[in-house]
Tab-separated table of C-alpha atoms and ligand atoms in Angstrom:
chain	number	residue	atom	x	y	z
C	1	MET	CA	-0.018	0.029	-0.015
C	2	ILE	CA	1.451	3.609	-0.912
C	3	ARG	CA	1.577	5.490	2.345
C	4	THR	CA	0.713	9.364	2.625
C	5	ILE	CA	3.778	11.446	2.441
C	6	ILE	CA	2.944	14.090	5.007
C	7	GLU	CA	4.323	17.558	5.414
C	8	PRO	CA	7.454	16.842	7.473
C	9	PHE	CA	7.071	19.757	9.797
C	10	ARG	CA	4.606	21.430	12.356
C	11	ILE	CA	3.480	24.970	11.768
C	12	LYS	CA	4.213	27.363	14.616
C	13	VAL	CA	3.540	30.892	12.759
C	14	VAL	CA	0.734	31.310	10.581
C	15	GLN	CA	-0.391	34.197	8.287
C	16	PRO	CA	-4.002	34.580	7.673
C	17	LEU	CA	-5.595	34.412	4.331
C	18	ARG	CA	-8.079	37.068	3.011
C	19	PHE	CA	-10.997	35.672	1.097
C	20	THR	CA	-12.617	37.814	-1.669
C	21	THR	CA	-15.838	37.404	-3.705
C	22	ARG	CA	-15.811	37.067	-7.414
C	23	GLU	CA	-17.360	40.534	-7.882
C	24	GLU	CA	-14.441	41.956	-5.819
C	25	ARG	CA	-11.807	40.030	-7.821
C	26	GLU	CA	-13.423	41.226	-11.181
C	27	ASP	CA	-12.727	44.843	-9.915
C	28	LEU	CA	-9.347	44.153	-8.593
C	29	LEU	CA	-8.328	42.368	-11.704
C	30	ARG	CA	-9.661	45.283	-13.738
C	31	ARG	CA	-7.678	47.832	-11.540
C	32	ALA	CA	-4.433	45.714	-11.880
C	33	HIS	CA	-4.752	46.057	-15.897
C	34	TYR	CA	-5.571	42.380	-16.081
C	35	ASN	CA	-1.930	41.634	-15.025
C	36	PRO	CA	-1.855	39.734	-11.767
C	37	PHE	CA	1.774	40.954	-10.966
C	38	TYR	CA	-0.043	44.219	-10.174
C	39	LEU	CA	-2.285	42.509	-7.663
C	40	HIS	CA	-1.941	43.198	-3.840
C	41	ALA	CA	-0.967	39.831	-2.433
C	42	GLY	CA	-3.528	40.279	0.266
C	43	ASP	CA	-6.017	39.997	-2.613
C	44	VAL	CA	-4.684	36.545	-3.589
C	45	LEU	CA	-6.045	33.438	-1.759
C	46	ILE	CA	-3.513	30.748	-2.921
C	47	ASP	CA	-0.323	32.369	-4.530
C	48	LEU	CA	1.386	30.042	-6.869
C	49	LEU	CA	2.938	33.028	-8.919
C	50	THR	CA	6.368	31.752	-8.095
C	51	ASP	CA	8.434	29.222	-5.960
C	52	SER	CA	10.954	32.081	-5.572
C	53	GLY	CA	11.630	33.822	-2.296
C	54	THR	CA	8.381	32.438	-1.023
C	55	SER	CA	9.522	29.734	1.286
C	56	ALA	CA	8.722	29.324	4.848
C	57	MET	CA	11.911	29.100	6.873
C	58	SER	CA	12.515	26.641	9.543
C	59	ASN	CA	12.985	27.423	13.216
C	60	GLU	CA	16.704	26.519	12.700
C	61	GLN	CA	16.941	29.201	10.064
C	62	TRP	CA	15.202	31.795	12.416
C	63	ALA	CA	17.711	30.878	14.946
C	64	GLY	CA	20.331	31.394	12.433
C	65	MET	CA	19.091	35.049	11.817
C	66	MET	CA	19.582	35.861	15.528
C	67	ARG	CA	23.128	34.723	15.099
C	68	GLY	CA	23.605	37.025	12.166
C	69	ASP	CA	26.853	39.220	12.377
C	70	GLU	CA	26.035	42.343	10.627
C	71	SER	CA	29.864	43.456	10.471
C	72	TYR	CA	30.525	45.403	7.166
C	73	ALA	CA	33.675	43.507	6.344
C	74	GLY	CA	34.807	39.915	7.514
C	75	SER	CA	31.210	39.102	8.967
C	76	GLU	CA	31.220	35.670	10.736
C	77	SER	CA	28.108	34.910	8.997
C	78	PHE	CA	29.844	35.251	5.723
C	79	PHE	CA	32.326	32.669	6.584
C	80	ARG	CA	29.749	30.247	7.677
C	81	PHE	CA	27.847	30.773	4.442
C	82	GLU	CA	31.237	30.507	2.377
C	83	ALA	CA	32.194	27.245	4.185
C	84	GLU	CA	28.792	25.873	3.568
C	85	VAL	CA	28.636	26.763	-0.063
C	86	LYS	CA	32.259	25.535	-0.606
C	87	ASP	CA	31.389	22.189	0.875
C	88	LEU	CA	28.293	21.749	-1.417
C	89	THR	CA	29.840	23.182	-4.598
C	90	GLY	CA	33.592	22.485	-4.306
C	91	PHE	CA	34.110	26.138	-5.577
C	92	ARG	CA	37.075	28.170	-4.453
C	93	HIS	CA	35.504	31.450	-4.769
C	94	VAL	CA	32.045	32.198	-3.252
C	95	ILE	CA	30.558	35.468	-4.018
C	96	PRO	CA	27.336	36.417	-2.247
C	97	THR	CA	24.730	38.425	-4.291
C	98	HIS	CA	21.191	39.708	-3.260
C	99	GLN	CA	19.666	37.251	-5.807
C	100	GLY	CA	20.156	35.096	-8.888
C	101	ARG	CA	20.000	37.894	-11.554
C	102	ALA	CA	22.590	39.909	-9.807
C	103	ALA	CA	24.992	36.942	-10.193
C	104	GLU	CA	24.071	36.682	-13.732
C	105	ARG	CA	24.342	40.345	-14.420
C	106	ILE	CA	28.087	40.300	-12.974
C	107	LEU	CA	29.007	37.051	-14.882
C	108	PHE	CA	27.562	37.913	-18.129
C	109	SER	CA	28.955	41.589	-18.158
C	110	LEU	CA	32.466	39.905	-17.690
C	111	LEU	CA	32.011	36.923	-20.121
C	112	GLY	CA	29.813	38.450	-22.741
C	113	GLY	CA	29.854	41.083	-25.343
C	114	LYS	CA	29.001	41.661	-28.782
C	115	GLY	CA	29.518	38.837	-31.157
C	116	MET	CA	29.634	36.310	-28.407
C	117	THR	CA	26.933	33.419	-27.716
C	118	THR	CA	25.834	31.548	-24.789
C	119	ILE	CA	24.141	28.023	-25.347
C	120	ALA	CA	21.761	26.554	-22.786
C	121	ASN	CA	18.941	23.946	-22.453
C	122	THR	CA	16.601	26.873	-22.020
C	123	HIS	CA	17.742	30.445	-20.765
C	124	PHE	CA	15.509	31.733	-18.006
C	125	ASP	CA	14.259	35.024	-18.835
C	126	THR	CA	16.535	37.093	-16.353
C	127	THR	CA	19.442	35.002	-17.788
C	128	ARG	CA	18.541	35.827	-21.466
C	129	ALA	CA	18.046	39.513	-20.435
C	130	ASN	CA	21.520	39.781	-18.719
C	131	VAL	CA	23.197	37.748	-21.538
C	132	GLU	CA	21.629	40.098	-24.266
C	133	GLN	CA	22.123	43.084	-22.249
C	134	SER	CA	25.805	42.602	-22.683
C	135	GLY	CA	25.415	42.430	-26.408
C	136	ALA	CA	25.834	38.661	-26.774
C	137	ARG	CA	23.102	36.379	-28.205
C	138	CYS	CA	21.286	33.246	-26.521
C	139	VAL	CA	20.713	29.992	-28.267
C	140	ASP	CA	18.557	27.357	-26.584
C	141	CYS	CA	19.246	23.693	-27.259
C	142	PRO	CA	16.679	21.778	-25.213
C	143	SER	CA	16.221	18.021	-25.843
C	144	PRO	CA	13.706	16.943	-28.438
C	145	GLU	CA	11.639	15.191	-26.135
C	146	SER	CA	11.034	18.441	-24.286
C	147	ARG	CA	9.027	19.724	-27.248
C	148	ARG	CA	6.414	16.931	-26.643
C	149	LEU	CA	4.592	18.309	-23.791
C	150	THR	CA	2.827	15.016	-22.607
C	151	GLU	CA	5.616	12.658	-23.176
C	152	ALA	CA	6.844	11.194	-20.039
C	153	ALA	CA	10.553	11.061	-20.544
C	154	PRO	CA	12.551	10.985	-17.403
C	155	PHE	CA	15.184	13.892	-18.131
C	156	LYS	CA	13.474	16.455	-20.537
C	157	GLY	CA	15.539	19.117	-19.149
C	158	ASN	CA	18.664	17.587	-21.026
C	159	LEU	CA	20.483	19.465	-23.456
C	160	ASP	CA	20.421	18.304	-26.926
C	161	LEU	CA	24.079	17.496	-27.623
C	162	ASP	CA	23.876	17.291	-31.465
C	163	ALA	CA	22.093	20.908	-31.423
C	164	VAL	CA	24.801	22.071	-29.113
C	165	GLU	CA	27.761	20.992	-31.317
C	166	ARG	CA	25.963	22.486	-34.345
C	167	GLU	CA	25.497	25.793	-32.685
C	168	ILE	CA	29.256	25.563	-31.582
C	169	ALA	CA	30.304	24.988	-35.229
C	170	ASN	CA	28.037	27.748	-36.245
C	171	ALA	CA	29.132	30.304	-33.887
C	172	GLY	CA	32.771	29.177	-33.833
C	173	GLU	CA	34.134	27.823	-30.657
C	174	ARG	CA	36.003	31.020	-29.496
C	175	LYS	CA	32.741	32.808	-29.952
C	176	VAL	CA	30.949	30.727	-27.415
C	177	GLU	CA	31.442	32.286	-24.073
C	178	ALA	CA	29.474	29.635	-22.019
C	179	ILE	CA	27.316	26.530	-22.073
C	180	ILE	CA	24.615	26.975	-19.574
C	181	VAL	CA	22.892	24.220	-17.736
C	182	THR	CA	19.800	25.091	-15.870
C	183	VAL	CA	18.746	22.730	-13.243
C	184	THR	CA	15.919	22.094	-13.178
C	185	ASN	CA	14.998	23.510	-16.580
C	186	ASN	CA	12.510	26.063	-15.315
C	187	SER	CA	11.369	27.525	-18.536
C	188	GLY	CA	11.218	23.970	-20.044
C	189	GLY	CA	8.638	22.707	-17.418
C	190	GLY	CA	10.833	22.349	-14.325
C	191	GLN	CA	12.148	19.380	-15.995
C	192	PRO	CA	15.585	17.749	-14.666
C	193	VAL	CA	19.014	17.152	-16.260
C	194	SER	CA	20.455	13.781	-15.817
C	195	LEU	CA	24.027	13.269	-14.385
C	196	ALA	CA	24.793	11.547	-17.816
C	197	ASN	CA	23.953	14.729	-19.726
C	198	LEU	CA	25.638	17.068	-17.474
C	199	ARG	CA	28.782	14.846	-17.895
C	200	ALA	CA	28.436	14.828	-21.671
C	201	VAL	CA	28.191	18.562	-21.540
C	202	ARG	CA	31.298	18.676	-19.632
C	203	GLN	CA	33.103	16.798	-22.311
C	204	VAL	CA	31.834	19.006	-24.897
C	205	CYS	CA	33.205	22.131	-22.935
C	206	ASP	CA	36.431	20.532	-22.392
C	207	ARG	CA	36.744	19.572	-26.222
C	208	HIS	CA	36.095	23.249	-27.200
C	209	GLY	CA	37.626	25.110	-24.207
C	210	ILE	CA	34.137	26.732	-23.240
C	211	PRO	CA	33.221	27.348	-19.559
C	212	LEU	CA	30.318	25.291	-18.196
C	213	VAL	CA	28.013	27.526	-16.090
C	214	LEU	CA	25.267	25.741	-13.956
C	215	ASP	CA	22.269	27.822	-13.263
C	216	ALA	CA	21.670	25.782	-9.879
C	217	CYS	CA	18.664	27.392	-8.590
C	218	ARG	CA	16.827	24.089	-8.250
C	219	PHE	CA	19.736	21.852	-7.866
C	220	ALA	CA	18.339	19.720	-5.140
C	221	GLU	CA	14.946	18.916	-6.887
C	222	ASN	CA	17.154	18.098	-9.829
C	223	ALA	CA	19.322	15.723	-7.526
C	224	TRP	CA	16.270	13.839	-6.387
C	225	PHE	CA	15.256	13.072	-9.861
C	226	ILE	CA	18.634	12.035	-10.632
C	227	ARG	CA	18.415	9.504	-7.714
C	228	ASP	CA	14.949	8.551	-8.675
C	229	ARG	CA	15.306	7.965	-12.276
C	230	GLU	CA	18.936	7.526	-13.155
C	231	PRO	CA	20.448	3.850	-13.277
C	232	GLY	CA	23.051	3.636	-10.767
C	233	GLN	CA	22.380	6.804	-8.666
C	234	GLU	CA	19.860	5.148	-6.324
C	235	GLY	CA	22.300	4.469	-3.474
C	236	ARG	CA	23.564	7.935	-3.201
C	237	THR	CA	22.642	10.776	-0.815
C	238	LEU	CA	21.024	13.887	-2.547
C	239	ARG	CA	23.960	16.150	-1.280
C	240	GLU	CA	26.530	13.567	-2.882
C	241	ILE	CA	24.582	13.930	-6.120
C	242	ALA	CA	24.214	17.688	-5.879
C	243	GLN	CA	28.196	17.933	-5.059
C	244	GLU	CA	28.933	15.933	-8.180
C	245	MET	CA	26.568	18.344	-10.165
C	246	PHE	CA	28.421	21.505	-9.048
C	247	ARG	CA	31.814	19.942	-9.611
C	248	LEU	CA	31.006	19.187	-13.295
C	249	ALA	CA	30.642	23.076	-13.723
C	250	ASP	CA	33.277	25.844	-14.144
C	251	ILE	CA	31.011	28.445	-12.689
C	252	SER	CA	27.599	28.614	-10.857
C	253	THR	CA	24.995	31.194	-10.489
C	254	PHE	CA	22.611	30.434	-7.808
C	255	SER	CA	19.018	32.115	-6.690
C	256	ALA	CA	18.926	31.002	-2.890
C	257	LYS	CA	15.304	31.906	-3.206
C	258	LYS	CA	14.551	28.597	-4.587
C	259	ASP	CA	16.562	25.627	-3.246
C	260	GLY	CA	18.099	27.914	-0.718
C	261	LEU	CA	14.855	27.908	1.177
C	262	VAL	CA	15.186	31.707	1.851
C	263	ASN	CA	13.303	34.732	0.930
C	264	MET	CA	16.253	36.660	-0.452
C	265	GLY	CA	19.895	35.814	-1.657
C	266	GLY	CA	22.112	34.131	-4.180
C	267	PHE	CA	25.703	33.600	-5.215
C	268	LEU	CA	28.072	33.451	-7.929
C	269	ALA	CA	30.820	30.808	-7.580
C	270	MET	CA	33.755	29.523	-9.421
C	271	ASN	CA	37.523	28.343	-9.535
C	272	ASP	CA	39.105	30.949	-11.883
C	273	ASP	CA	40.963	33.404	-9.711
C	274	ALA	CA	41.201	35.942	-12.503
C	275	LEU	CA	37.648	36.112	-13.130
C	276	ALA	CA	36.607	35.983	-9.471
C	277	ALA	CA	38.836	39.081	-8.859
C	278	ARG	CA	37.056	40.876	-11.788
C	279	ALA	CA	33.718	39.677	-10.530
C	280	ARG	CA	34.398	41.085	-6.991
C	281	SER	CA	35.200	44.545	-8.344
C	282	VAL	CA	31.796	44.544	-10.157
C	283	LEU	CA	30.277	43.195	-6.811
C	284	ILE	CA	31.640	46.193	-4.870
C	285	LEU	CA	30.391	48.797	-7.358
C	286	THR	CA	26.837	47.213	-7.678
C	287	GLU	CA	26.153	44.854	-4.715
C	288	GLY	CA	28.496	45.377	-1.674
C	289	PHE	CA	31.556	44.397	-0.091
C	290	PRO	CA	32.658	40.832	-0.936
C	291	THR	CA	31.630	39.508	2.623
C	292	TYR	CA	28.062	40.384	2.415
C	293	GLY	CA	27.358	41.168	-1.280
C	294	GLY	CA	24.074	42.986	-1.078
C	295	LEU	CA	22.732	40.691	1.753
C	296	ALA	CA	22.438	41.121	5.662
C	297	GLY	CA	24.683	38.889	7.851
C	298	ARG	CA	21.333	37.201	8.972
C	299	ASP	CA	20.405	36.189	5.385
C	300	LEU	CA	23.863	34.604	4.864
C	301	GLU	CA	23.129	32.488	8.030
C	302	ALA	CA	19.604	31.512	6.679
C	303	ILE	CA	21.053	30.446	3.487
C	304	ALA	CA	23.664	28.372	5.094
C	305	VAL	CA	21.186	26.380	7.243
C	306	GLY	CA	18.533	26.210	4.023
C	307	LEU	CA	21.436	24.576	2.005
C	308	ARG	CA	21.468	21.722	4.467
C	309	GLU	CA	17.860	21.466	4.806
C	310	VAL	CA	16.947	21.164	1.409
C	311	VAL	CA	18.871	17.937	0.744
C	312	ARG	CA	17.180	16.170	3.365
C	313	ASP	CA	15.316	13.058	2.142
C	314	GLU	CA	12.146	13.690	4.219
C	315	TYR	CA	11.823	17.454	2.988
C	316	MET	CA	12.477	16.509	-0.623
C	317	ALA	CA	10.093	13.460	-0.576
C	318	TYR	CA	7.418	15.776	0.567
C	319	ARG	CA	8.220	18.490	-1.937
C	320	ILE	CA	8.203	16.303	-4.915
C	321	ALA	CA	5.124	14.577	-3.706
C	322	SER	CA	3.100	17.916	-3.148
C	323	VAL	CA	4.186	18.889	-6.757
C	324	ARG	CA	3.201	15.432	-8.208
C	325	TYR	CA	-0.163	15.636	-6.210
C	326	LEU	CA	-1.082	18.897	-7.847
C	327	CYS	CA	-0.157	17.706	-11.223
C	328	HIS	CA	-1.987	14.487	-10.996
C	329	GLY	CA	-4.911	16.153	-9.576
C	330	LEU	CA	-4.972	18.707	-12.491
C	331	LYS	CA	-4.816	15.813	-14.842
C	332	GLU	CA	-7.593	13.937	-13.367
C	333	ARG	CA	-9.834	16.866	-13.787
C	334	GLY	CA	-9.102	17.165	-17.359
C	335	ALA	CA	-6.333	19.876	-17.520
C	336	PRO	CA	-3.733	19.274	-19.983
C	337	VAL	CA	-0.549	19.375	-17.951
C	338	ILE	CA	3.324	18.880	-18.907
C	339	GLU	CA	4.404	15.475	-18.069
C	340	PRO	CA	6.005	13.952	-16.118
C	341	PRO	CA	5.499	16.456	-13.148
C	342	GLY	CA	8.730	18.648	-12.564
C	343	GLY	CA	10.182	19.583	-9.358
C	344	HIS	CA	8.427	22.923	-8.348
C	345	ALA	CA	5.423	23.543	-10.408
C	346	ALA	CA	2.676	22.176	-12.506
C	347	TYR	CA	2.689	23.550	-16.116
C	348	VAL	CA	-0.806	23.576	-17.753
C	349	ASP	CA	-1.064	23.989	-21.694
C	350	ALA	CA	-3.215	26.929	-22.079
C	351	LYS	CA	-3.691	26.628	-25.679
C	352	ALA	CA	-5.069	23.016	-25.246
C	353	THR	CA	-7.248	24.266	-22.154
C	354	LEU	CA	-8.612	27.170	-24.221
C	355	PRO	CA	-8.737	26.174	-27.757
C	356	HIS	CA	-11.036	28.884	-28.805
C	357	ILE	CA	-8.528	31.599	-28.053
C	358	PRO	CA	-6.387	32.443	-31.069
C	359	LYS	CA	-2.640	32.797	-30.643
C	360	GLU	CA	-2.787	36.682	-30.874
C	361	PHE	CA	-5.178	36.653	-27.935
C	362	LEU	CA	-2.887	35.225	-25.392
C	363	ALA	CA	-4.356	32.066	-24.099
C	364	GLY	CA	-1.884	32.011	-21.250
C	365	GLN	CA	-2.821	35.157	-19.905
C	366	ALA	CA	-6.347	34.353	-20.408
C	367	LEU	CA	-6.029	31.183	-18.160
C	368	VAL	CA	-4.100	32.940	-15.412
C	369	ASN	CA	-6.927	35.734	-15.148
C	370	ALA	CA	-9.651	33.157	-15.228
C	371	LEU	CA	-8.014	31.262	-12.508
C	372	TYR	CA	-7.777	34.415	-10.390
C	373	LEU	CA	-11.379	35.267	-11.127
C	374	ALA	CA	-12.612	31.604	-10.302
C	375	GLY	CA	-11.006	31.395	-6.790
C	376	GLY	CA	-8.466	33.921	-6.118
C	377	VAL	CA	-5.615	31.679	-7.334
C	378	ARG	CA	-2.534	33.348	-8.933
C	379	ALA	CA	-0.381	31.728	-11.395
C	380	VAL	CA	1.955	33.014	-14.177
C	381	GLU	CA	1.787	32.814	-17.934
C	382	ILE	CA	4.930	31.427	-19.682
C	383	GLY	CA	4.171	31.892	-23.329
C	384	THR	CA	3.806	34.783	-25.799
C	385	VAL	CA	3.593	37.332	-23.179
C	386	MET	CA	6.885	36.327	-21.599
C	387	PHE	CA	8.869	35.382	-24.779
C	388	GLY	CA	7.193	37.170	-27.577
C	389	ALA	CA	7.063	35.578	-30.924
C	390	ALA	CA	9.869	33.332	-29.787
C	391	ALA	CA	7.303	31.234	-27.611
C	392	GLN	CA	7.221	27.695	-28.321
C	393	HIS	CA	4.016	27.058	-26.167
C	394	GLU	CA	1.360	28.802	-24.243
C	395	LEU	CA	1.820	27.603	-20.749
C	396	VAL	CA	0.608	28.697	-17.401
C	397	ARG	CA	2.795	27.801	-14.342
C	398	LEU	CA	1.342	27.047	-11.001
C	399	ALA	CA	4.505	27.124	-8.942
C	400	MET	CA	4.561	25.617	-5.373
C	401	PRO	CA	6.319	27.880	-2.827
C	402	ARG	CA	8.432	25.599	-0.327
C	403	ARG	CA	6.776	24.330	3.030
C	404	VAL	CA	3.978	27.058	2.614
C	405	TYR	CA	0.637	25.245	1.561
C	406	THR	CA	-0.785	22.107	2.877
C	407	GLN	CA	-2.530	19.295	1.033
C	408	SER	CA	-6.143	21.070	1.468
C	409	HIS	CA	-4.893	24.215	-0.189
C	410	VAL	CA	-3.864	22.113	-3.102
C	411	ASP	CA	-7.127	20.469	-3.002
C	412	TYR	CA	-8.870	23.881	-3.081
C	413	VAL	CA	-6.752	24.792	-6.214
C	414	LEU	CA	-7.968	21.641	-7.896
C	415	GLU	CA	-11.677	22.461	-7.287
C	416	VAL	CA	-11.218	26.026	-8.767
C	417	PHE	CA	-9.509	24.492	-11.806
C	418	ALA	CA	-12.476	22.177	-12.086
C	419	ASP	CA	-14.914	25.069	-11.832
C	420	LEU	CA	-12.947	26.981	-14.528
C	421	LEU	CA	-12.971	24.055	-16.907
C	422	ALA	CA	-16.589	23.717	-16.617
C	423	GLU	CA	-17.063	27.292	-18.105
C	424	ARG	CA	-13.943	27.402	-20.156
C	425	ASP	CA	-15.735	28.427	-23.427
C	426	ARG	CA	-16.850	31.725	-21.784
C	427	VAL	CA	-13.107	32.667	-20.973
C	428	PRO	CA	-12.164	35.697	-23.124
C	429	GLY	CA	-8.806	36.218	-24.754
C	430	TYR	CA	-6.661	39.285	-24.083
C	431	ARG	CA	-4.512	41.982	-26.002
C	432	ILE	CA	-1.808	44.045	-24.598
C	433	THR	CA	-2.683	47.849	-24.323
C	434	TRP	CA	0.776	48.857	-23.032
C	435	GLU	CA	4.231	47.306	-22.643
C	436	PRO	CA	7.857	48.109	-21.523
C	437	PRO	CA	11.015	47.553	-23.667
C	438	TYR	CA	11.970	44.362	-22.093
C	439	LEU	CA	10.785	41.621	-19.543
C	440	ARG	CA	7.168	42.991	-20.574
C	441	HIS	CA	5.226	40.155	-18.702
C	442	PHE	CA	5.777	41.797	-15.384
C	443	THR	CA	4.279	45.271	-16.107
C	444	ALA	CA	2.427	45.101	-19.295
C	445	HIS	CA	-1.447	46.163	-19.371
C	446	PHE	CA	-3.925	44.163	-21.008
C	447	GLU	CA	-7.715	44.267	-21.741
C	448	PRO	CA	-10.158	41.437	-22.481
C	449	VAL	CA	-11.160	40.783	-25.963
C	450	ARG	CA	-14.935	39.862	-26.188
R	1	LIG	N1	17.466	31.067	-13.196
R	1	LIG	C1	16.375	30.509	-13.024
R	1	LIG	C2	16.115	29.087	-13.581
R	1	LIG	C3	15.197	31.013	-12.275
R	1	LIG	O1	13.966	30.370	-12.227
R	1	LIG	C4	15.433	32.313	-11.788
R	1	LIG	C5	14.167	32.764	-11.151
R	1	LIG	C6	16.609	32.974	-11.878
R	1	LIG	C7	17.797	32.480	-12.468
R	1	LIG	C8	16.761	34.274	-11.255
R	1	LIG	O2	16.796	34.294	-10.024
R	1	LIG	O3	14.995	35.675	-9.226
R	1	LIG	O4	16.810	35.419	-7.808
R	1	LIG	O5	17.097	36.755	-9.523
R	1	LIG	N2	13.114	32.444	-11.149
R	1	LIG	C9	11.840	32.917	-10.621
R	1	LIG	C10	10.727	32.295	-11.007
R	1	LIG	C11	11.625	34.468	-10.531
R	1	LIG	O6	9.488	32.503	-10.662
R	1	LIG	O7	10.958	31.250	-11.779
R	1	LIG	P1	16.424	35.549	-9.045
C-alpha cells in the first residue's frame, strides 16, 4: 500500500488568508490592468505565482537569523555561508549576491559582449536578458523530448548535444562564452537534467575550451530526480549527487530564493582566480563588499542552514510528492499538464485548455486571469506574453512555494480549476494595451477581447 507522504514539519507561525468574492476579484483584476503581477498579495488567496523567495523558513533558519553578524567586512556569517557553499559546490570563490539575477548580471557582463553566444538547455528570462544586455546572443538547445509536452521522458531538461555541437560550429568555438545548464529547466517545465547529460556537456566544454555554467536554482530537486530515475544513482545521498553536479561545472549562478529555502539571496561561485577578482570588483560597485554582497549577515546564515535542509530526504520526498499531487489532480480533472511532473510547479497547456482563443489573444494570460477570477488563485503565464514571438508553447505555471501550503490548499486549487474548466468556453482572450521595452510580462497592461 502506498502511504501518505505528510508535510514533514509542524506549523508554529501562521499568516491569515483574506477571502474575496468573485465581484471583488473582477474589480481588483480590472484595476490591475488584467496583469496579476499588479495585484496586492493580500487580495490573492493561494499564491502560486512563483516558488521564488516564497519559502517558509525553519526554526533553525530563524535561529540563524538571530546569530547573524552584521559587520561590514569579515562578517562571521559570511564565513559560515562560504564554508557551507564551498562544501556543497567545491568552488574556491564564493561571491554572495542579493539574488540570482545579480550573479547573472555580474557574470555575463564579464564573459559576454558583442559577437559572443551563450548556449543553454533553456535560458531563463533573467538569464537571457542579462546575456543580451551584454550584447551577446542566446541559443536554446533543449532536448527533442521537451518539445513533446505530454511525453513522460525522465530527463526532459537535458541539452540536445547534437544541437549544441551544431551551434558551436555555427558560432565558432571561440565565440561561445558559456554553455549554461539550468537545473531544473524552469522555462522548459521544471524538468530535470541527468547526470549523464551533465557529464556529456562537460566533455563538450572540455573539447572546445568553453566554460560550463550551472544555473543551480533548483539543484536539490534535480538531484532527487537523478537519484529516482537515473540507473546507478539510487544508493547515493542527495547531497552527494548535488556535490557532483556542481563539480562538473566551472561556474555557478544560484538564486537561494529557490533551493536555498530563503526569501532573498544568491551567489556566484567559480574556481577561476582572475575572473573571480573581476567579479568582486563589479560586486563592490553594484552589490556590496565581498563578505556580504547585497545581503545582511542574517540572510547569509539562513542560506547556510537552508542549503543543508533542502537535501534532506524527508523534505524532498514531501516536496516532490506535493508537486506530483498537484499535477496528477489537475490531470484527473481534465487539465492538459506537462508530463511528467517537474520539481517545483505544474505547467498547464493553455492553448489546449482554451482552444477557442487564437494565438494573438494570449491564451496563457487568459487562463491566468480566469484562475484568479474563479477562486483567487494566482499563477503565471509562460508563453507569448513572456517570450514574444519566440514562444514555443502557451503555458501557465502554478508554482509551489516551499513548505507554505498544505494538501487541503492544493485540493482547493484543484476545485477551482475544475470550476474553471466547466465554463472554459466563456473565458475571453486578451490583448496588450501597453508594454515596456523588455521583460514585459511583469508590467504590461491588458484588456479582455470579447
Ligand atoms: N534562473 C532560473 C532558472 C530561475 O528560475 C530564476 C528565477 C533565476 C535564474 C533568477 O533568480 O529571481 O533570484 O534573480 N526564477 C523566478 C521564477 C523568478 O519565478 O521562476 P532571481
